[in-house]
Structure formats: structure tokens, C-alpha cells
CSV table of C-alpha atoms in Angstrom, one decimal:
chain,number,residue,atom,x,y,z
E,100,MET,CA,32.9,-7.6,-28.1
E,101,VAL,CA,31.9,-9.7,-25.2
E,102,VAL,CA,34.8,-10.5,-23.0
E,103,LEU,CA,34.0,-13.6,-20.6
E,104,PRO,CA,35.6,-13.7,-17.4
E,105,VAL,CA,38.4,-16.2,-16.9
E,106,ALA,CA,38.4,-18.8,-14.2
E,107,PRO,CA,41.2,-17.9,-11.6
E,108,ALA,CA,44.2,-20.0,-11.7
E,109,LEU,CA,45.1,-22.0,-8.4
E,110,ALA,CA,46.8,-19.8,-5.8
E,111,ALA,CA,50.5,-20.7,-4.9
E,112,GLY,CA,50.6,-23.9,-2.7
E,113,ALA,CA,46.9,-24.8,-3.3
E,114,LYS,CA,46.3,-28.4,-4.2
E,115,ALA,CA,44.5,-29.5,-7.1
E,116,GLN,CA,41.3,-31.5,-6.6
E,117,PRO,CA,41.8,-35.3,-6.8
E,118,ALA,CA,40.3,-36.7,-10.1
E,119,ALA,CA,38.4,-39.2,-8.3
E,120,LYS,CA,36.9,-36.7,-5.7
E,121,GLN,CA,35.8,-34.2,-8.8
E,122,GLU,CA,34.2,-37.2,-10.4
E,123,SER,CA,32.2,-38.2,-7.5
E,124,SER,CA,31.4,-34.6,-7.2
E,125,GLU,CA,30.1,-34.2,-10.8
E,126,LEU,CA,28.2,-37.4,-10.5
E,127,ALA,CA,26.5,-36.3,-7.2
E,128,GLN,CA,25.4,-33.2,-9.4
E,129,LEU,CA,24.0,-35.4,-11.9
E,130,ARG,CA,22.2,-37.6,-9.6
E,131,PHE,CA,20.6,-34.7,-7.7
E,132,PRO,CA,19.9,-32.0,-10.1
E,133,ARG,CA,18.9,-28.5,-8.6
E,134,LEU,CA,15.2,-28.3,-8.8
E,135,ARG,CA,13.5,-24.8,-9.9
E,136,MET,CA,10.6,-24.4,-7.4
E,137,PRO,CA,7.6,-22.4,-8.9
E,138,SER,CA,7.5,-18.9,-8.3
E,139,VAL,CA,4.9,-17.8,-5.6
E,140,PRO,CA,2.7,-14.7,-6.8
E,141,ARG,CA,2.7,-11.8,-4.6
E,142,MET,CA,-0.6,-11.8,-2.5
E,143,PRO,CA,-2.7,-8.8,-3.1
E,144,LYS,CA,-2.6,-6.0,-0.3
E,145,VAL,CA,-6.3,-5.0,0.1
E,146,PHE,CA,-7.3,-2.7,3.0
E,147,ALA,CA,-10.8,-3.5,4.6
E,148,ILE,CA,-12.9,-0.2,4.6
E,149,THR,CA,-15.0,-0.3,7.7
E,150,PRO,CA,-17.3,2.5,8.7
E,151,GLU,CA,-14.7,4.0,11.0
E,152,ARG,CA,-12.2,4.0,7.9
E,153,ARG,CA,-14.8,5.3,5.4
E,154,ALA,CA,-15.7,8.1,7.9
E,155,LEU,CA,-11.9,9.1,7.9
E,156,LEU,CA,-11.7,8.9,4.1
E,157,ASN,CA,-15.0,11.0,3.6
E,158,THR,CA,-13.5,13.8,6.5
E,159,ILE,CA,-10.1,14.2,4.3
E,160,ARG,CA,-12.5,14.5,1.3
E,161,TYR,CA,-14.3,17.0,3.2
E,162,ALA,CA,-11.1,18.9,4.3
E,163,GLU,CA,-9.6,18.8,0.6
E,164,GLY,CA,-12.7,20.3,-0.8
E,165,THR,CA,-13.6,17.1,-2.8
E,166,TRP,CA,-16.5,15.6,-0.8
E,167,LYS,CA,-19.0,16.7,-3.3
E,168,GLU,CA,-21.8,15.3,-1.1
E,169,GLY,CA,-20.1,11.9,-1.5
E,170,ALA,CA,-20.5,11.7,-5.4
E,171,ASP,CA,-17.7,10.1,-7.4
E,172,ILE,CA,-17.1,13.2,-9.3
E,173,GLY,CA,-14.9,14.2,-6.3
E,174,TYR,CA,-12.5,11.6,-7.4
E,175,ARG,CA,-11.9,13.4,-10.7
E,176,VAL,CA,-10.9,16.7,-9.0
E,177,MET,CA,-7.6,18.5,-9.8
E,178,PHE,CA,-5.9,21.4,-7.6
E,179,GLY,CA,-8.0,24.4,-8.4
E,180,GLY,CA,-11.2,22.5,-9.1
E,181,SER,CA,-11.0,21.3,-12.8
E,182,LEU,CA,-12.0,17.8,-13.5
E,183,MET,CA,-9.9,14.8,-15.0
E,184,LYS,CA,-11.4,13.6,-18.2
E,185,THR,CA,-10.3,9.9,-17.4
E,186,LEU,CA,-9.3,8.0,-14.4
E,187,ASN,CA,-7.0,5.6,-16.1
E,188,ARG,CA,-3.9,7.3,-14.5
E,189,HIS,CA,-2.8,10.2,-12.3
E,190,PRO,CA,-2.8,13.3,-14.7
E,191,ASP,CA,0.4,14.5,-13.2
E,192,ARG,CA,-0.3,18.3,-14.5
E,193,VAL,CA,0.5,21.3,-12.6
E,194,ASN,CA,-2.6,23.6,-12.0
E,195,TYR,CA,-2.6,27.1,-10.7
E,196,THR,CA,-4.9,29.4,-8.5
E,197,SER,CA,-3.9,32.6,-7.1
E,198,GLY,CA,-0.8,32.3,-5.2
E,199,TYR,CA,-0.6,28.6,-5.5
E,200,ALA,CA,0.4,25.8,-7.9
E,201,SER,CA,0.0,22.1,-7.6
E,202,ALA,CA,-0.2,18.9,-9.4
E,203,ALA,CA,-2.4,17.3,-6.6
E,204,ALA,CA,-5.2,15.3,-7.9
E,205,GLY,CA,-8.2,12.9,-7.0
E,206,ALA,CA,-10.4,12.9,-4.1
E,207,TYR,CA,-7.6,12.6,-1.6
E,208,GLN,CA,-5.3,15.2,-3.7
E,209,PHE,CA,-2.5,13.0,-4.3
E,210,MET,CA,0.8,14.5,-5.3
E,211,PRO,CA,2.3,12.5,-8.3
E,212,ALA,CA,5.3,11.1,-6.2
E,213,THR,CA,3.0,10.0,-3.4
E,214,TRP,CA,0.6,8.4,-6.0
E,215,ARG,CA,3.8,6.4,-7.5
E,216,LEU,CA,4.8,5.4,-4.0
E,217,ALA,CA,1.4,4.0,-3.2
E,218,VAL,CA,1.0,2.2,-6.7
E,219,ARG,CA,4.5,0.4,-6.0
E,220,ALA,CA,3.4,-0.6,-2.5
E,221,LEU,CA,-0.2,-1.9,-3.4
E,222,ASP,CA,0.2,-2.7,-7.1
E,223,LEU,CA,-2.8,-0.6,-7.9
E,224,VAL,CA,-4.1,-0.4,-11.4
E,225,GLY,CA,-5.7,2.7,-12.8
E,226,PHE,CA,-6.8,5.9,-10.8
E,227,GLY,CA,-10.4,5.2,-10.0
E,228,PRO,CA,-12.2,5.4,-6.7
E,229,HIS,CA,-11.1,1.9,-5.4
E,230,ALA,CA,-7.4,2.4,-6.2
E,231,GLN,CA,-7.7,6.0,-4.6
E,232,ASP,CA,-9.3,4.9,-1.6
E,233,GLN,CA,-6.8,2.2,-0.9
E,234,ALA,CA,-3.7,4.5,-1.5
E,235,ALA,CA,-5.3,7.0,1.1
E,236,LEU,CA,-5.6,4.1,3.5
E,237,TYR,CA,-1.9,3.0,2.8
E,238,LEU,CA,-0.8,6.8,3.5
E,239,ILE,CA,-3.0,6.7,6.8
E,240,LYS,CA,-1.2,3.5,7.8
E,241,LYS,CA,2.1,4.9,6.6
E,242,ARG,CA,1.7,7.8,8.9
E,243,GLY,CA,1.2,5.3,11.9
E,244,ALA,CA,-2.4,6.5,12.4
E,245,MET,CA,-4.4,3.4,11.4
E,246,HIS,CA,-4.7,2.2,14.9
E,247,LEU,CA,-6.2,5.6,15.7
E,248,ALA,CA,-8.6,5.5,12.8
E,249,ASP,CA,-10.0,2.2,14.1
E,250,ARG,CA,-11.0,3.6,17.4
E,251,GLY,CA,-13.9,5.4,15.7
E,252,GLU,CA,-13.0,8.9,17.1
E,253,LEU,CA,-11.2,11.9,15.4
E,254,THR,CA,-9.0,13.0,18.2
E,255,PRO,CA,-6.5,16.0,17.7
E,256,GLN,CA,-3.8,13.4,17.9
E,257,LEU,CA,-5.2,11.7,14.7
E,258,ALA,CA,-5.6,14.8,12.9
E,259,ALA,CA,-1.9,15.8,13.7
E,260,LYS,CA,-0.6,12.6,12.5
E,261,LEU,CA,-2.3,13.0,8.9
E,262,ALA,CA,-1.3,16.9,8.8
E,263,PRO,CA,2.0,16.1,7.4
E,264,GLU,CA,0.0,14.3,4.6
E,265,TRP,CA,-2.8,16.4,4.1
E,266,ALA,CA,-2.1,20.2,4.5
E,267,SER,CA,-5.8,20.8,5.3
E,268,PHE,CA,-5.7,19.1,8.5
E,269,PRO,CA,-4.6,21.0,11.6
E,270,THR,CA,-1.5,20.0,13.6
E,271,LEU,CA,-1.8,20.1,17.4
E,272,ARG,CA,-1.3,23.9,17.3
E,273,GLY,CA,-4.1,24.2,14.8
E,274,TYR,CA,-2.0,25.1,12.0
E,275,SER,CA,-1.4,23.7,8.6
E,276,TYR,CA,1.9,21.6,8.4
E,277,TYR,CA,2.7,23.7,5.4
E,278,GLY,CA,1.4,26.9,6.4
E,279,GLN,CA,-1.5,26.6,4.0
E,280,PRO,CA,-5.3,27.1,4.5
E,281,VAL,CA,-6.5,24.6,7.0
E,282,VAL,CA,-9.8,23.3,8.3
E,283,LYS,CA,-10.4,23.9,12.0
E,284,TYR,CA,-10.7,20.7,14.1
E,285,GLY,CA,-13.9,21.5,15.5
E,286,ARG,CA,-15.4,21.2,11.8
E,287,LEU,CA,-13.6,18.2,11.0
E,288,LYS,CA,-14.7,16.5,14.2
E,289,ARG,CA,-18.4,17.4,13.8
E,290,PHE,CA,-18.4,16.2,10.0
E,291,TYR,CA,-16.8,12.9,11.0
E,292,GLU,CA,-18.9,11.8,13.8
E,293,ALA,CA,-22.2,12.7,11.7
E,294,ASN,CA,-20.6,10.6,9.1
E,295,LEU,CA,-19.7,7.9,11.1
E,296,GLN,CA,-23.1,7.7,12.7
E,297,LYS,CA,-24.7,7.0,9.3
E,298,LEU,CA,-22.2,4.5,8.1
E,299,ARG,CA,-22.5,2.4,11.1
E,300,GLN,CA,-26.4,2.5,10.5
E,301,MET,CA,-25.8,1.3,6.9
E,302,HIS,CA,-23.1,-1.4,7.5
E,303,PRO,CA,-22.7,-4.0,10.1
E,304,ALA,CA,-19.4,-4.2,11.8
E,305,VAL,CA,-16.7,-6.4,10.0
E,306,GLY,CA,-13.4,-7.8,11.2
E,307,LEU,CA,-10.1,-5.9,10.4
E,308,ILE,CA,-7.9,-8.0,7.9
E,309,ASP,CA,-5.5,-5.5,6.1
E,310,GLU,CA,-4.3,-8.1,3.9
E,311,PRO,CA,-5.2,-11.9,3.1
E,312,GLN,CA,-3.6,-14.3,5.4
E,313,GLU,CA,-1.2,-16.9,4.1
E,314,VAL,CA,-2.1,-20.4,5.6
E,315,GLU,CA,0.6,-22.8,6.0
E,316,VAL,CA,-0.1,-26.3,4.7
E,317,ALA,CA,1.8,-29.2,6.1
E,318,PRO,CA,3.7,-31.2,3.4
E,319,GLU,CA,2.0,-34.5,2.4
E,320,PRO,CA,4.0,-37.7,3.3
E,321,CYS,CA,6.5,-38.8,0.4
E,322,ASN,CA,6.7,-42.6,0.3
E,323,ASP,CA,7.6,-43.4,-3.6
E,324,ASP,CA,10.8,-43.5,-5.4
E,325,SER,CA,10.4,-40.0,-7.3
E,326,LEU,CA,13.2,-37.7,-7.4
E,327,GLU,CA,11.3,-35.0,-5.1
E,328,CYS,CA,11.0,-37.9,-2.5
E,329,MET,CA,14.6,-38.7,-2.5
E,330,LEU,CA,15.6,-34.9,-2.2
E,331,ALA,CA,13.0,-34.5,0.7
E,332,LYS,CA,14.6,-37.6,2.4
E,333,VAL,CA,18.3,-36.3,2.0
E,334,SER,CA,17.3,-32.8,3.3
E,335,GLU,CA,15.7,-34.4,6.3
E,336,GLY,CA,18.9,-36.6,6.8
E,337,LEU,CA,17.1,-40.0,6.3
């Protein structure tokens, strides 16, 4: 049984609204009905992939053991080295090696909870290379490291900012943030610099636009007798 809320009675001492005033209020509501504005779809959030950002993404793959000489098969790698059969979704499956167990998967070894976070933030579909690249860039930005990545230099500070996200990256002290095997900073730097040099030769520089920019359009003047014009004039105090 559904019980509907009852309108509260007038408090003691409160005056009832005069009939004439109430009638004028109802007429005003009939004269100026509330309009439902069309919903505005959310703009897609797409990170530009510059040579500098691609070099960092490739370096993360190198550190995580999914580089595979740049081949797309690296996007199918699960923790332990086995391959996913499909890229429709994150496999969300725990795999085991000697002494370790993890559900990490993909070129950037996303944990299921981390992947779901990126999916919600970027409206990602599937688990393909584009979605994984965008999610990795999202995590780089989330760690406050995007401005360092865009400088085109893999500094110890940049590596340390990414260490809490990717255990294979060293902290400033040279160790894994999680006490796991780590790739030394010197090796990562050499790989990054060689990779960036090749990418810069292949791709010209592009402007950095993380997300499409909204353009504000001035409303057109309204001079007819339509309801929209009447409401616009009322809102402007005319």
C-alpha cells in the first residue's frame, strides 16, 4: 500500500492566503508555464596523444612488461603473462605467479577497481588499445604528473609521481612504492629518450587540448510574440 504525504496544516497564528491572491498566483502559473530545457549531452573527454605522452605510455608498458616491441598484443597481457581472449572488457580475473597474485590486466596492468574508476570518469567503452591509452593518461593526470609528462623529459620526480600507480616505477629512493620488483630509473630514462626521439621524427608537434572546448554562443535577439520571447523579456526585467 502506498501512503502519500499529507499537506501540513497551517501553523497556529498563520493567516490563510487570500482567495484573490491565490487566484492571481494560479493565473500567473498558467500564463507562464515552466519550460523544460533540452538536456545537454556531456562532452566526450579525450586526451590528446602527443609524442611526449606516447613516449611515457610506452615507457610504462616497458616497465610493466607489456611493451612487446610496440605490438598491440601487449594490450592483451594479464598478470603472469597469459593473454586475454577478448578486449570487450577488463577480465577481472586473479592470476598467480610464484609469490604473487593479481588481477591486473592490459598494457598498463590496470587493477579492476582502477579500471572502473577510469571508465566512469571518461565514459570508456570496451578494453581496446584506445580505451587503455586514455585510461592511462587519466591516471597520469590524476597523479598530478601530466604537466611533467608534457615537458618531454623523464625526470626522477615524474617517475616518483607515477610510482604509486605503477609498482614497477621507482620512487625517489629507487625502490618500488609497494615493495615489488622495480625497473631502475636509468633504464627507464634511456628507453624513454630513444622512444621519444623516434616519435618526434614520425609525428609533428600538436597543440595540447585535453578535452573539447565549449564555445559560448550569444542568444539571438527575440522580437516576436512567442512564449519564449515573453519569458526572456520577463527574466531581463523588460
